[in-house]
Amino acid sequence: MNLSFLTKLASEAPACSRLVRDLRQGAGEQAVAAHPAAQPYLVAALQRELNLPTLVVVPTSPEARQFHEQLLIWCDSQSTVLLLPKDGEGQKQDPYHQQQRLKVLASLAGTSMEAQRGARSPIVVASAAAAAARTVSLTEFAASRHEVKQGDQINLMETLSRWSKMGYRREHLVEAPGTMSHRGGILDVFPPNSELPVRIELLGNRAESLRFFDPQTQRSLRAVPSVEVVAAAENAWPATDTLMTYLPNDSLVVQADTEGIEIALDGVGPTGGDLPEAEDETKDSHLSYSDFSAQIRRARHLLTLNRWSAAGSESDTALFASLPSFGGHLKSFVTETRKLVGGGSRVLIVSQQAARISEALQDEDVLASPLLNIEHLPPRGSITLIQGSLPEGWALPRELAVFTDVEVFGYVKQPPPARRPSPPSRGIMLDLSPGDYAVHIDHGIARFHGMKKVKMGDVEREYMTLEYSTGDMLYVPTDQADRVSRYVGSSGEPPSLSRLGTQEWSRAKQKVKESSQDMAQDLLKLYANREVLPGFAFSPDTIWQQELEASFPYTETPDQVEAVRQVKEDMEKPKPMDRLVCGDVGYGKTEIALRAAFKAVMDQKQVAILVPTTVLAQQHYNTFSQRLAKYPIKVEMLSRFRSNQELDAAIEGLKNGSVDIVIGTHRLLQKDVSFKDLGLLVIDEEQRFGVAHKERLKQLRGEVDVLTLTATPIPRTLHMSLVGVRDMSTLETPPEERLPIRTYISDHDETLVRDAIMRELARQGQIFFVHNRVQTIARLAHRLKEIVPEAEIAYAHGQMKEERLEAVMLDFYQGKTDILVCTSIIESGLDIPNANTIIVS
């Protein structure tokens, strides 16, 4: 969604045009009271009129991220809008944030490739802590820049040494900013001021050609005449300057909420304000508020956005007005829009329920136009309706009124923040440690001993070392790593090692192949019958469906949106659906199932949700009950957590149709459970059910729609999806705001363990302590209690009695336990939102 065309309207508002005139003349500090939601619009409008390098300073990092995201909506595609992270965003030496900071410095220093191509002056958004942090001096940064042009003479060793001093890391492949590599006559480098890495092809010492290349595929793209290599690490030189030093003299500085900025910088230190919580952070690494404020006031063009109130303030110019809220009363909302249109205002409605609002407007004979042409302003007295999201609405009096879901319905889901790039692919990486069991596709089961370098003549290669029966060793080159996989067994017992040089492994594969063919015949018969049997074609989405989906408190990932679309499309076809949704814990599978279930109930069909554990059934029951509480839908649960009387009532409700959705464990598969009109079966982690259960599932899924959810599909299920017997949707995009996993490996240190646990407890979090030895797990839990007496500790493993195991897991889910010492039972499929630390013994 881009609304940059609307910034033209700011010049038509007298107060805004006066502000532009005063800022252009550099007539001292300008102060205005601007509605917070309208501030990004105002900055985008000023950049459109003034085209000056612009720095926006806000108090905290979350505010900076939101301001940046909104600027991307209001600025056009020619604008360069950058976010300056804090130094590591609380995570010391975070490579991604370091590269983002260097990209900003390069852009302001006028050395970015984008600036050279004549793009508009950049806009940088920074928190107070990020802007006040000391960084490499501008003089050193500018002096270090190294431009390489086609045809230049290059001393290879001097160039690599120079880049290394500038902070570049030498890698085998260049996949991330701040890295370089050399292979024969090829020199690759990825400067932080470039969107793509550059490949320099050498002919002797001459740069024969320069090309951008794809860091994922390593394939060359288009040719470029030159590459400008800038510093790749802030710590390459002493940190003496700040971001303000990098701003050109003729720049615009916007400070939003000076009081909040002062509070943020007054909290400088290891535990205060918005600054990193690293042990070596000191006040010397950041300017004080008084020094930072003095730097800001030297700017030629300075705009202060003060706290906004509906009445404004006596000393500040108030540029924007607030809009009334309607809390879902659509008739009142339509009346207000009609009044604004009658007064000549342009009304813009940005909503995630655009279809519902469109129907409400049509019911009152009010015409709304979809956004068709972003080059031209909508006429005065018009209504434009856009599917999208903004945090809040505002009005530019007599020009524009922007309504959002906040004003119309009373709530809004924030648009997703810009996601950092995925970590570069490193090819096939095996999750193997020395001592693990592995399977070679040609030679069978072995024990992995690690990696070993072997030199043959002048060539040194790296090999995977596999030990077979009788001590035979097999060395597998890393370029054949795709032929080796981790051994996964179902019994929990260690496997027998295969013998090299025999037919043992070939016979085992042949036996499995024959067995698979028999199983495939049964499955194909089942799925062939499903293809020819008539299914129920569910109706298109209702208004209630739109309301339910809009009430989802999080922003859907692109994968989630696509999976929901595919599921609905399947349900609306006149044949039984059979779709597999594969995604990690917390990636949104339950929400997809909930929306499918709601759609089924809207057509008076019943829904059965089958889960492998009682605790997971309770978790799903809570989720469904809370989300569907405002609708006339009866949700029940069949598990040991229910009394006999409750079970009997639920089973009777399924028979007579009074229960719409039932969530249950294998109890749901008993013969005494029947349905009046089952329309959808949802199976969570099908591989966790036994043979007898799956036979019952075959009977249930004959003519009803089936949706299977899994985090780890078994190979048979996955293969069936890949060859088209079953449809599959994948959820690969992590939820918004999920931080990257940080892994530390060290010798066993009880002080370190206590520190890690106490840090997690301090943020009211929970801890998984993984210990995969049942014999000693109780003793370890007792020792942990001695190390951390403040914590509530329990342990769980697969050999416990089922009732006891469920009780322990339920206590952990409900937050009654701080630390769960457990085996691989951690893979139960539970989503524990507060458990963000895992310690592996």
PDB file of C-alpha atoms in Angstrom, residues 589-590 593-594 607-624 635-642 661-670 675 680-690 693-694 697 700 707-710 802 806 827-831:
ATOM      1  CA  LYS A 589      -1.451 -23.224  12.075  1.00  0.00           C
ATOM      2  CA  THR A 590      -4.107 -22.988  14.801  1.00  0.00           C
ATOM      3  CA  ALA A 593      -7.748 -24.247  11.542  1.00  0.00           C
ATOM      4  CA  LEU A 594      -9.945 -21.857  13.514  1.00  0.00           C
ATOM      5  CA  VAL A 607     -16.127 -29.768  13.178  1.00  0.00           C
ATOM      6  CA  ALA A 608     -13.907 -32.333  14.920  1.00  0.00           C
ATOM      7  CA  ILE A 609     -10.369 -31.350  15.953  1.00  0.00           C
ATOM      8  CA  LEU A 610      -8.153 -34.299  16.866  1.00  0.00           C
ATOM      9  CA  VAL A 611      -4.978 -33.685  18.901  1.00  0.00           C
ATOM     10  CA  PRO A 612      -2.391 -36.123  20.313  1.00  0.00           C
ATOM     11  CA  THR A 613      -2.238 -34.927  23.951  1.00  0.00           C
ATOM     12  CA  THR A 614      -4.666 -33.814  26.620  1.00  0.00           C
ATOM     13  CA  VAL A 615      -2.676 -30.663  27.344  1.00  0.00           C
ATOM     14  CA  LEU A 616      -2.724 -29.656  23.681  1.00  0.00           C
ATOM     15  CA  ALA A 617      -6.479 -30.299  23.618  1.00  0.00           C
ATOM     16  CA  GLN A 618      -6.865 -27.925  26.577  1.00  0.00           C
ATOM     17  CA  GLN A 619      -4.741 -25.299  24.833  1.00  0.00           C
ATOM     18  CA  HIS A 620      -6.808 -25.491  21.644  1.00  0.00           C
ATOM     19  CA  TYR A 621     -10.050 -25.502  23.629  1.00  0.00           C
ATOM     20  CA  ASN A 622      -9.028 -22.294  25.394  1.00  0.00           C
ATOM     21  CA  THR A 623      -8.057 -20.634  22.114  1.00  0.00           C
ATOM     22  CA  PHE A 624     -11.256 -21.589  20.274  1.00  0.00           C
ATOM     23  CA  VAL A 635     -17.315 -25.554  21.570  1.00  0.00           C
ATOM     24  CA  GLU A 636     -16.714 -28.736  23.592  1.00  0.00           C
ATOM     25  CA  MET A 637     -13.755 -30.899  24.572  1.00  0.00           C
ATOM     26  CA  LEU A 638     -13.360 -34.640  24.992  1.00  0.00           C
ATOM     27  CA  SER A 639     -10.405 -35.476  27.241  1.00  0.00           C
ATOM     28  CA  ARG A 640      -9.537 -36.731  30.706  1.00  0.00           C
ATOM     29  CA  PHE A 641      -9.755 -33.157  31.962  1.00  0.00           C
ATOM     30  CA  ARG A 642     -13.574 -33.454  31.687  1.00  0.00           C
ATOM     31  CA  ILE A 661     -16.948 -27.840  17.376  1.00  0.00           C
ATOM     32  CA  VAL A 662     -15.364 -30.594  19.427  1.00  0.00           C
ATOM     33  CA  ILE A 663     -11.693 -30.788  20.374  1.00  0.00           C
ATOM     34  CA  GLY A 664     -10.398 -34.097  21.653  1.00  0.00           C
ATOM     35  CA  THR A 665      -7.651 -36.640  21.981  1.00  0.00           C
ATOM     36  CA  HIS A 666      -7.993 -40.287  20.918  1.00  0.00           C
ATOM     37  CA  ARG A 667     -11.197 -40.261  23.020  1.00  0.00           C
ATOM     38  CA  LEU A 668     -12.763 -38.632  19.985  1.00  0.00           C
ATOM     39  CA  LEU A 669     -12.149 -41.827  18.003  1.00  0.00           C
ATOM     40  CA  GLN A 670     -14.090 -44.155  20.313  1.00  0.00           C
ATOM     41  CA  PHE A 675     -21.890 -36.787  14.683  1.00  0.00           C
ATOM     42  CA  LEU A 680     -14.596 -30.830   8.682  1.00  0.00           C
ATOM     43  CA  LEU A 681     -11.972 -32.964  10.406  1.00  0.00           C
ATOM     44  CA  VAL A 682      -8.814 -31.211  11.646  1.00  0.00           C
ATOM     45  CA  ILE A 683      -5.930 -33.514  12.635  1.00  0.00           C
ATOM     46  CA  ASP A 684      -3.064 -32.008  14.604  1.00  0.00           C
ATOM     47  CA  GLU A 685       0.200 -33.997  14.267  1.00  0.00           C
ATOM     48  CA  GLU A 686      -1.250 -37.117  12.608  1.00  0.00           C
ATOM     49  CA  GLN A 687       2.045 -39.014  12.984  1.00  0.00           C
ATOM     50  CA  ARG A 688       1.534 -39.175  16.762  1.00  0.00           C
ATOM     51  CA  PHE A 689      -1.486 -41.464  16.464  1.00  0.00           C
ATOM     52  CA  GLY A 690      -1.227 -45.278  16.422  1.00  0.00           C
ATOM     53  CA  HIS A 693      -6.436 -44.731  15.589  1.00  0.00           C
ATOM     54  CA  LYS A 694      -5.541 -44.242  11.942  1.00  0.00           C
ATOM     55  CA  LEU A 697      -9.521 -41.901  10.903  1.00  0.00           C
ATOM     56  CA  LEU A 700     -14.079 -40.602   9.458  1.00  0.00           C
ATOM     57  CA  LEU A 707      -7.194 -30.430   7.283  1.00  0.00           C
ATOM     58  CA  THR A 708      -3.967 -31.840   8.735  1.00  0.00           C
ATOM     59  CA  LEU A 709      -1.602 -29.658  10.758  1.00  0.00           C
ATOM     60  CA  THR A 710       1.984 -30.617  11.440  1.00  0.00           C
ATOM     61  CA  GLU A 802       0.406 -40.471  31.317  1.00  0.00           C
ATOM     62  CA  GLU A 806      -0.106 -34.394  31.594  1.00  0.00           C
ATOM     63  CA  GLU A 827       8.429 -31.670  20.875  1.00  0.00           C
ATOM     64  CA  SER A 828       4.855 -32.135  22.122  1.00  0.00           C
ATOM     65  CA  GLY A 829       3.562 -29.382  19.869  1.00  0.00           C
ATOM     66  CA  LEU A 830       2.665 -27.050  22.728  1.00  0.00           C
ATOM     67  CA  ASP A 831       3.113 -23.341  22.200  1.00  0.00           C
TER      68      ASP A 831
END
